[in-house]
Coordinates of C-alpha atoms and ligand atoms in Angstrom, one line a residue:
X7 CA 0.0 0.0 0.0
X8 CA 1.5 3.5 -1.0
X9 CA 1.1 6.3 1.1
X10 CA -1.1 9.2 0.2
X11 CA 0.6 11.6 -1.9
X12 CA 0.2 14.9 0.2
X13 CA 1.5 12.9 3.4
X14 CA 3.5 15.1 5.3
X15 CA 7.4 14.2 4.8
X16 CA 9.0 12.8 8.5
X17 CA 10.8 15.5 10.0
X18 CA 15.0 15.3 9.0
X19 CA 16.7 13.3 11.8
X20 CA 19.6 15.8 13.8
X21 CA 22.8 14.9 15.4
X22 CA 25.7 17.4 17.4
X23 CA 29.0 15.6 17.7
X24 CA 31.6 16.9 20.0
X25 CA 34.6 15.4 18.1
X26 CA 38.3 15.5 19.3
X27 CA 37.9 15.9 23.2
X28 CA 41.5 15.6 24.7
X29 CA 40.0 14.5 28.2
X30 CA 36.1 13.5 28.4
X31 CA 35.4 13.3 32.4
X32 CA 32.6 10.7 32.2
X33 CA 32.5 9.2 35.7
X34 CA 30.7 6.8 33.8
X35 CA 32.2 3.5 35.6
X36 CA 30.4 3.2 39.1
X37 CA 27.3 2.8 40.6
X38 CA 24.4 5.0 40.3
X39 CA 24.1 5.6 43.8
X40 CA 26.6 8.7 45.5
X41 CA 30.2 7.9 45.3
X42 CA 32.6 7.8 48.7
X43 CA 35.7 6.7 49.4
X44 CA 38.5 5.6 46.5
X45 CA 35.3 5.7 44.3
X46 CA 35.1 9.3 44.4
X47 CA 38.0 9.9 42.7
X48 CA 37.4 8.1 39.6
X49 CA 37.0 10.2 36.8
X50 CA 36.2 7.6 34.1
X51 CA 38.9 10.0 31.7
X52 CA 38.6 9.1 28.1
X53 CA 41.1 10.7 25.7
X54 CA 40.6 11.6 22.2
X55 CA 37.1 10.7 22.4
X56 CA 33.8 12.1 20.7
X57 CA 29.9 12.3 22.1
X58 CA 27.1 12.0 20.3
X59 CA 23.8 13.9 21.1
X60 CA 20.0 13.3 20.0
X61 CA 17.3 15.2 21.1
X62 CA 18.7 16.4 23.8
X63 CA 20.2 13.3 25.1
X64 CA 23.6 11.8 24.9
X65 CA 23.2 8.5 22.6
X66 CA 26.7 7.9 21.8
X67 CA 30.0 8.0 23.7
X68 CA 33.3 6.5 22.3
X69 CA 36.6 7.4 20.2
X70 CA 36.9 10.1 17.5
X71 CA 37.8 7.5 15.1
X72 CA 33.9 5.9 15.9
X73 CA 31.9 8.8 14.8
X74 CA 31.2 7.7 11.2
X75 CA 29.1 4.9 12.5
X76 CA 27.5 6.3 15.2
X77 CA 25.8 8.8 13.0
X78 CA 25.2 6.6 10.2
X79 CA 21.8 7.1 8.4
X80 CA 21.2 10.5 10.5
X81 CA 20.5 13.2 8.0
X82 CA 22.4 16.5 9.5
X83 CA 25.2 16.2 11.8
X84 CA 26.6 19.0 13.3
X85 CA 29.9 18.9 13.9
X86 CA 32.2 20.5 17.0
X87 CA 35.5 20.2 16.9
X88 CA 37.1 20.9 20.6
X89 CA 40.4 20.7 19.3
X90 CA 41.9 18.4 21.8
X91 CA 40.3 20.5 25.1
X92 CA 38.3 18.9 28.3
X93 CA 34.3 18.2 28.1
X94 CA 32.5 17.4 31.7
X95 CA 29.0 16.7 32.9
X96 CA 27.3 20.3 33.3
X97 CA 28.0 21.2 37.1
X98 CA 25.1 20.4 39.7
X99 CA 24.7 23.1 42.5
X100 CA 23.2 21.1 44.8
X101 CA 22.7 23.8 47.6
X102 CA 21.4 27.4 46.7
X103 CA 19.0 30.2 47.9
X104 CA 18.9 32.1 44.8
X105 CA 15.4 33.1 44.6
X106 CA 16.0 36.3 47.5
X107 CA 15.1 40.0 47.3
X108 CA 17.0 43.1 47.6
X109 CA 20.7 42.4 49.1
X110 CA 23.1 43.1 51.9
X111 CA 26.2 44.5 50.7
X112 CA 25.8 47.0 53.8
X113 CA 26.4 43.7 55.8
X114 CA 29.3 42.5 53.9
X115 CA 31.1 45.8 55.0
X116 CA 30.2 45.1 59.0
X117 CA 31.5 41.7 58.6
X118 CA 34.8 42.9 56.9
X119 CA 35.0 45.6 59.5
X120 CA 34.9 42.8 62.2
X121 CA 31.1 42.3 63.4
X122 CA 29.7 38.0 63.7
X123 CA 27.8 36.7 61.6
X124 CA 25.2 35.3 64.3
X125 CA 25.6 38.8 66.2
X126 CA 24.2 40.4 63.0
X127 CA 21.6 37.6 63.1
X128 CA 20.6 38.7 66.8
X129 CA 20.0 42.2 65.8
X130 CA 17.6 41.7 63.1
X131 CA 19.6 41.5 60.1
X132 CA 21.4 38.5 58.6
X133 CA 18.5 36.5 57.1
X134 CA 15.5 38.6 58.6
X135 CA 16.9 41.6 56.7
X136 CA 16.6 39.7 53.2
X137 CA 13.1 38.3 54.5
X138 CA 12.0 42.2 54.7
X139 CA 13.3 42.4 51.0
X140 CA 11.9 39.6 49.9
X141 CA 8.2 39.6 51.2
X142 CA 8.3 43.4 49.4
X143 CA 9.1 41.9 45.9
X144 CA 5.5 40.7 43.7
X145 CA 6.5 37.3 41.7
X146 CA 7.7 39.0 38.3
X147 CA 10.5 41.3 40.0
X148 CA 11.9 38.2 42.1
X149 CA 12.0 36.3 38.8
X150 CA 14.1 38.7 37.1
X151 CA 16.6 39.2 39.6
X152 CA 17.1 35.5 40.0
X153 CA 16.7 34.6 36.4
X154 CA 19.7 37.4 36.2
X155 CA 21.8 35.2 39.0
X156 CA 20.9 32.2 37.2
X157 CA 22.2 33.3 34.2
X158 CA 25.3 34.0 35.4
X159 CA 25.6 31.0 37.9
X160 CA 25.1 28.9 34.1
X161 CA 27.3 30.7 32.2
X162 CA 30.3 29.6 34.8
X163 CA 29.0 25.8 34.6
X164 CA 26.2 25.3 36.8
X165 CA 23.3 23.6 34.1
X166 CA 21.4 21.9 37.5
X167 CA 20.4 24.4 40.6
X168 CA 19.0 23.3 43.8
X169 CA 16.7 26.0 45.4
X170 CA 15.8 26.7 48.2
X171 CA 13.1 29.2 49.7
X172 CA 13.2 30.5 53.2
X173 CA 13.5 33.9 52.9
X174 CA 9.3 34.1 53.2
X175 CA 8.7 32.6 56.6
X176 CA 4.7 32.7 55.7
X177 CA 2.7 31.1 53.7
X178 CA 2.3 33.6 50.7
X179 CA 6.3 34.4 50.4
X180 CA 7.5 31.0 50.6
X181 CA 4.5 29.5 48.1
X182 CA 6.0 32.8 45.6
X183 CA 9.6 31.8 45.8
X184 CA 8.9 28.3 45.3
X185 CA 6.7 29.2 42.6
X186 CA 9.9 31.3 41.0
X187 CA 12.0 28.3 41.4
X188 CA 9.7 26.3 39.1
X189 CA 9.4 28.7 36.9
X190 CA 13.0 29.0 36.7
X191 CA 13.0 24.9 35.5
X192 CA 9.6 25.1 33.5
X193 CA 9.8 28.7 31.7
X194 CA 13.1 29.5 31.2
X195 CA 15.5 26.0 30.4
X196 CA 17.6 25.6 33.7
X197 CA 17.4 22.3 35.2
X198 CA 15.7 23.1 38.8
X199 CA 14.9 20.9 42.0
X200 CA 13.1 22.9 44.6
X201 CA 13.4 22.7 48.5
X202 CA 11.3 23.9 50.9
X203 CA 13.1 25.8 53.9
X204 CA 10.1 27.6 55.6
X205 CA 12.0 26.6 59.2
X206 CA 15.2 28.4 58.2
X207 CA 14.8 31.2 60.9
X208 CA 12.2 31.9 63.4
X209 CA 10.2 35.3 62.0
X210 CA 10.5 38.7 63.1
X211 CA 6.8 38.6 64.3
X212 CA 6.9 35.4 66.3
X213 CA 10.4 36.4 68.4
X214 CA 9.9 37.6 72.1
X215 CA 6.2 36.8 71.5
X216 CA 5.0 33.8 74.2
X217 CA 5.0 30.6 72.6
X218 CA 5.9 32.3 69.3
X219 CA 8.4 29.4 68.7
X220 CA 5.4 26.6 69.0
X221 CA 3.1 28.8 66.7
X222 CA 5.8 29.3 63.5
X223 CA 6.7 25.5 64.1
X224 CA 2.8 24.5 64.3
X225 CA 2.5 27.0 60.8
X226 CA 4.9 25.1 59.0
X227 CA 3.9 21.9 59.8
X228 CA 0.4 22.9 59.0
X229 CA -0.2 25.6 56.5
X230 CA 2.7 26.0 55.1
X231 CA 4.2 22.3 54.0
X232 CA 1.0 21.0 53.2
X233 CA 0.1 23.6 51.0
X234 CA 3.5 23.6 49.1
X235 CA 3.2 20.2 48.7
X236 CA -0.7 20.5 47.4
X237 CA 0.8 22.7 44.8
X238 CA 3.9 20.2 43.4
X239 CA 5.9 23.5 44.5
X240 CA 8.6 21.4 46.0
X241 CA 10.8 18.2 45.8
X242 CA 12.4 18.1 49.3
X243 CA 12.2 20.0 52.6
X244 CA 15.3 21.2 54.6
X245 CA 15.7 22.7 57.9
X246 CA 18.5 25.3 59.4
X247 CA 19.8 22.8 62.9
X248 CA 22.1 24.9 64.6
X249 CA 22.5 27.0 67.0
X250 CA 20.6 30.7 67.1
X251 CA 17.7 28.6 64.6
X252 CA 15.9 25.6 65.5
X253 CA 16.8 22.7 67.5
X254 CA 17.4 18.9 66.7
X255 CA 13.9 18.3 68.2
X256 CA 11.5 21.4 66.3
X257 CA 13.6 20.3 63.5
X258 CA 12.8 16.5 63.5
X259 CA 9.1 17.4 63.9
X260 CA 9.4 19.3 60.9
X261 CA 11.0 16.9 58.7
X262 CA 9.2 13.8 60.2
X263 CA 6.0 16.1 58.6
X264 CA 7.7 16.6 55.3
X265 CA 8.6 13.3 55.0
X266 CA 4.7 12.2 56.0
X267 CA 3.8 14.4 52.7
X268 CA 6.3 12.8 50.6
X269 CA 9.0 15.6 50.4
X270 CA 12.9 14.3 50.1
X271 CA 14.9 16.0 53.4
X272 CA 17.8 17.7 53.6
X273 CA 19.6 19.5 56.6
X274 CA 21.1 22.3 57.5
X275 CA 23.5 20.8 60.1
X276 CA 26.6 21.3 62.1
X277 CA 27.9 24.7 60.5
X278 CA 28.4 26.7 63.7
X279 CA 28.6 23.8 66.3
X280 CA 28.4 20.3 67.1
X281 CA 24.8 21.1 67.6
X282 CA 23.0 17.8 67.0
X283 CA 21.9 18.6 63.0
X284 CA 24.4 15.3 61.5
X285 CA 23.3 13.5 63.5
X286 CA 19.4 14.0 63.1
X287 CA 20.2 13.9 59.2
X288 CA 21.2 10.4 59.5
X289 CA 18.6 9.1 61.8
X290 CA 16.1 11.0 59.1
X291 CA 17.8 9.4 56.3
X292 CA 18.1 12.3 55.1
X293 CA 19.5 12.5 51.4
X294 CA 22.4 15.3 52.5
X295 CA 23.4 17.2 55.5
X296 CA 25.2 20.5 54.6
X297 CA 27.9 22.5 55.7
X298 CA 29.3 19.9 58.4
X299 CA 32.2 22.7 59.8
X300 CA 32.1 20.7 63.0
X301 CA 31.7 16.9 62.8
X302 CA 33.5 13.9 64.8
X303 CA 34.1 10.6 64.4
X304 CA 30.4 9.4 65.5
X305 CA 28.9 11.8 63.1
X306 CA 31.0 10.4 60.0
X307 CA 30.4 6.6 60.4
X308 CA 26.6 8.0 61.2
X309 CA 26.6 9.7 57.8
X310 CA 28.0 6.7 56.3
X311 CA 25.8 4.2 57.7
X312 CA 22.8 6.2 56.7
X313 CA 24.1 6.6 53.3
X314 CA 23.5 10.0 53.6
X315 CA 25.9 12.6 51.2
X316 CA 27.6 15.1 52.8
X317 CA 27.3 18.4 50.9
X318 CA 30.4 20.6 52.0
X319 CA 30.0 25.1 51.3
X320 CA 33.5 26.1 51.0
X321 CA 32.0 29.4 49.1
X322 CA 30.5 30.4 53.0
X323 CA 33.6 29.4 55.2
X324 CA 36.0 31.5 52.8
X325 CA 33.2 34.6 53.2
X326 CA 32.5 34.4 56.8
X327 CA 36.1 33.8 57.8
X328 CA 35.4 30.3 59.2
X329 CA 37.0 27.2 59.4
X330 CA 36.4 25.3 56.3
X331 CA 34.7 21.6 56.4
X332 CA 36.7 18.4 57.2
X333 CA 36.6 16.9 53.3
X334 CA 39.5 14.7 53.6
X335 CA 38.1 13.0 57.0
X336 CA 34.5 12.4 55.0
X337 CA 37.0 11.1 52.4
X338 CA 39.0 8.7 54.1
X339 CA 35.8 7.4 56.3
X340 CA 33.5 6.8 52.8
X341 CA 31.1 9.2 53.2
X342 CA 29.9 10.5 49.7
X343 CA 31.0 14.1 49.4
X344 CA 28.6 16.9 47.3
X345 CA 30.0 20.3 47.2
X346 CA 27.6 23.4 46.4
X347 CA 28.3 27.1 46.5
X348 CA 25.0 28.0 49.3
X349 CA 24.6 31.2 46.5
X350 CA 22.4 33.6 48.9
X351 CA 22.4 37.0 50.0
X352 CA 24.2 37.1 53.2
X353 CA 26.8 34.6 54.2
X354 CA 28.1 33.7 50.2
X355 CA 26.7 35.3 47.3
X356 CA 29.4 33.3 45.1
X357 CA 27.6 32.2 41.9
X358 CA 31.1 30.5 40.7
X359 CA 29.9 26.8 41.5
X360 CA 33.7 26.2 39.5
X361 CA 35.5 28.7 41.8
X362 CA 33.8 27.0 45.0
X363 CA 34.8 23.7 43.6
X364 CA 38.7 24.9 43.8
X365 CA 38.0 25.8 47.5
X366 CA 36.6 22.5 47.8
X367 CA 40.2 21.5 47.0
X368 CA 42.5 24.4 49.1
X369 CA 39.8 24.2 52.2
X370 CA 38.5 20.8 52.6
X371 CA 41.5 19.0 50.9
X372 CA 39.6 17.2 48.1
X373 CA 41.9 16.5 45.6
X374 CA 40.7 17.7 42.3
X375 CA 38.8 14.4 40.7
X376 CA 37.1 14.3 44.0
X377 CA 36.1 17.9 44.0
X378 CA 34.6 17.5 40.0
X379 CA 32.9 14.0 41.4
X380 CA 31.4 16.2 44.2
X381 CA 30.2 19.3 41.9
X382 CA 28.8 16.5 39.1
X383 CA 27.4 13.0 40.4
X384 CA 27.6 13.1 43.6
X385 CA 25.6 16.1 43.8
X386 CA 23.3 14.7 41.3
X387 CA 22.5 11.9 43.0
X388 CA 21.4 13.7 46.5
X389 CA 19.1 15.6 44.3
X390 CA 17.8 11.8 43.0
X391 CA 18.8 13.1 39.8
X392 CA 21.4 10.5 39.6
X393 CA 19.9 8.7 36.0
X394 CA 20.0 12.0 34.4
X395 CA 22.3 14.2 34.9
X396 CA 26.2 14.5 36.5
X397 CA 27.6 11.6 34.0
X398 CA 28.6 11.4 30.4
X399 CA 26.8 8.2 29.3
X400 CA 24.9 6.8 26.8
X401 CA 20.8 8.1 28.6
X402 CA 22.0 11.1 30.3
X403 CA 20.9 14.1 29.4
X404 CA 23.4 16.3 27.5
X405 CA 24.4 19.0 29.8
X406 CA 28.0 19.6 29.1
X407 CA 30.9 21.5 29.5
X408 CA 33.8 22.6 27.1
X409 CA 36.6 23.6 29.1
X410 CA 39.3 26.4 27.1
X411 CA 41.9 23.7 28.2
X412 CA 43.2 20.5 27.7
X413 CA 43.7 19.4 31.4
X414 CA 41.0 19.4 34.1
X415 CA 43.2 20.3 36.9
X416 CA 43.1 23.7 35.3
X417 CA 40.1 24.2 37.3
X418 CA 41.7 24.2 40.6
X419 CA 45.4 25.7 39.3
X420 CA 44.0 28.7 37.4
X421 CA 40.8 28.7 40.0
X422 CA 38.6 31.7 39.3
X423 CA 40.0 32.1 35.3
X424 CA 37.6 32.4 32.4
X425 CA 38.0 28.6 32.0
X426 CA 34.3 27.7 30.7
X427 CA 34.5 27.9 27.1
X428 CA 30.8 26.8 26.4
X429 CA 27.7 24.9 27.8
X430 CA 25.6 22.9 26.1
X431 CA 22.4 22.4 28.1
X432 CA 19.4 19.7 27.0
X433 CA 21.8 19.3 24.1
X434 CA 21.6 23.0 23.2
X435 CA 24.7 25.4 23.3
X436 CA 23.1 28.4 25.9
X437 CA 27.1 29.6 26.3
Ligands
ZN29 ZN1 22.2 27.2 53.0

């Protein structure tokens, strides 16, 4: 039978080929699940190899030589030639707040001239101050000025972005900036997993009131979760543990409520003491416990056991002037290691996901194929976006990186240099 003769002719098949890679990071060789130990430092290095991508997916990975075949019978091919130069999974911040209002450069200048972060906290500014800036901002204006941050946060690597509200502390500001985080992932092509961190500071209106503690907590376990949660705003929930916020116990009853309506968890824990937050990650299960300045033994094989990642912010230790996070312990005991930049408007506005992986490296003592493991699949696979993104495979979607080098370590040596030569994100070149 002969098809009709106005059918309409199948749309021409399309391939990019990135041909002539001098070193292709896959980290292809391992298991799916967050990488600790020697396993973190396998990059999976390929040299003189090629990738093939099809709508918007990686089909093909092998040598240059290979290509002809792998794009046999595919009618245009485009062809990029990285003369000999590094490609690596798009980077995967998996710890931001980049949805804020306003900003607190006024603060920066305090800290330089010697005043504490948590002092600043105790008087009202510190996170309260960018709650007053953000609760003023109507959705549109809080989209551009993070769209503009995640602009630039992309065009130094980052292709994946964790966000995180908690600069609303009510219902109607944490709902918008949750809603702006989608957005983010649905309107404008970033790839965007949302958190929500209503319990990241007790409000201005509840503090010095009488059980103004109870009432916040009894909000957010009530109002303010289940309606996030009613509105698919949000894929995990995550709670500031520590000292000044909220206690292991109002922050297990949190997460134990998240976790009852089928959120992820993640914790803020351990960043200005030993103050109980590891700890409560791992009996959670938590998928990551961040920051993790102060952390012993216990807390470790805890982690561990829980097969919990720890996600380390070098970007906030450098900015506060605090000690950075134990990386080479976390190493050395097996504990999968993510590293994220915390991009938010008071302790590290650092967008450079690439320069925070360098600190990850000078700081916490990672050596450099555990620092890109830690900015790629490891911080992937706390996000549960382990099958499709932070690996060069064969499935994966084809967010990638062409490095203006032809060595990786680059990234750690010349730290902070104009390194990122493009990105190709969902298969398209955005950089
Ligand atoms: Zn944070």
């Amino acid at each position: 039978m002969s098809a009709p003769a106005n059918a309409p002719s199948k749309a021409p098949s399309k391939a990019i080929v990135l041909s002539e890679i001098g070193q292709l990071l896959t980290l292809a060789e391992g298991p799916d699940a967050a990488r600790g130990g020697a396993a973190q430092g396998e990059l999976g290095l390929r040299e003189g190899a090629a990738v093939v991508i099809r709508d918007g997916t990686i089909s093909w990975v092998g040598p240059s030589g290979g290509i002809g075949d792998a794009v046999a019978g595919v009618d245009e091919v485009e062809v990029h030639d990285c003369r000999g130069k590094v490609v690596l999974p798009g980077l995967v911040d998996s710890h931001t707040h980049l949805v804020w209002g306003g900003d607190r450069r006024d603060e920066l200048e305090l800290r330089l001239g010697g005043a504490d972060y948590e002092a600043i906290f105790a008087s009202g500014g510190g996170i309260l101050s960018s709650v007053r800036q953000t609760r003023a901002l109507g959705e549109d204006e809080l989209h551009r000025a993070s769209l503009r941050r995640a602009l630039r946060m992309r065009a130094t690597g980052t292709t994946t972005f964790e966000i995180k509200s908690g600069y609303g502390l009510d219902l109607e500001t944490e709902l918008r900036q949750l809603r702006v985080a989608r957005r983010l992932g649905d309107a404008d092509g970033l790839r965007v997993r949302t958190t929500c961190l209503a319990a990241h500071a007790l409000p201005a209106e509840d503090r010095g009131a009488e059980g103004g503690r109870e009432r916040f907590l009894d909000r957010v376990c009530a109002e303010i979760l289940p309606a996030v949660v009613a509105e698919g705003l949000a894929d995990f929930c995550d709670v500031f543990c520590d000292r000044g916020a909220f206690t292991p116990e109002e922050s297990r009853r949190v997460l134990l409520r998240a976790r009852e309506l089928g959120l992820g968890l993640r914790v803020h824990a351990n960043e200005l003491g030993s103050t109980g937050g590891a700890l409560l990650a791992a009996e959670l299960g938590a998928a990551s416990a961040d920051h993790l300045l102060y952390l012993g033994d216990d807390e470790r094989q805890a982690l561990l056991a829980a097969g919990t990642v720890a996600t380390l912010l070098p970007g906030t230790s450098l900015v506060l002037g605090k000690p950075y996070a134990d990386g080479r312990a976390l190493i050395e005991a097996g504990v999968p290691v993510a590293v994220a930049s915390d991009c938010n408007p008071g302790s590290c506005a650092l967008e450079s996901l690439a320069l925070v992986l360098a600190l990850a490296c000078y700081g916490c003592r990672l050596s450099p194929p555990e620092a890109i493991c830690a900015v790629t699949h490891n911080a992937a696979a706390s996000l549960g976006l382990a099958g499709d993104v932070g690996r060069i495979a064969p499935g994966m979607a084809a967010d990638l990186l062409l490095l203006a080098t032809d060595d990786y370590r680059d990234l750690v040596y010349h730290a902070g240099s104009p390194l990122i030569a493009a990105v190709f994100q969902g298969g398209a070149r955005v950089v």
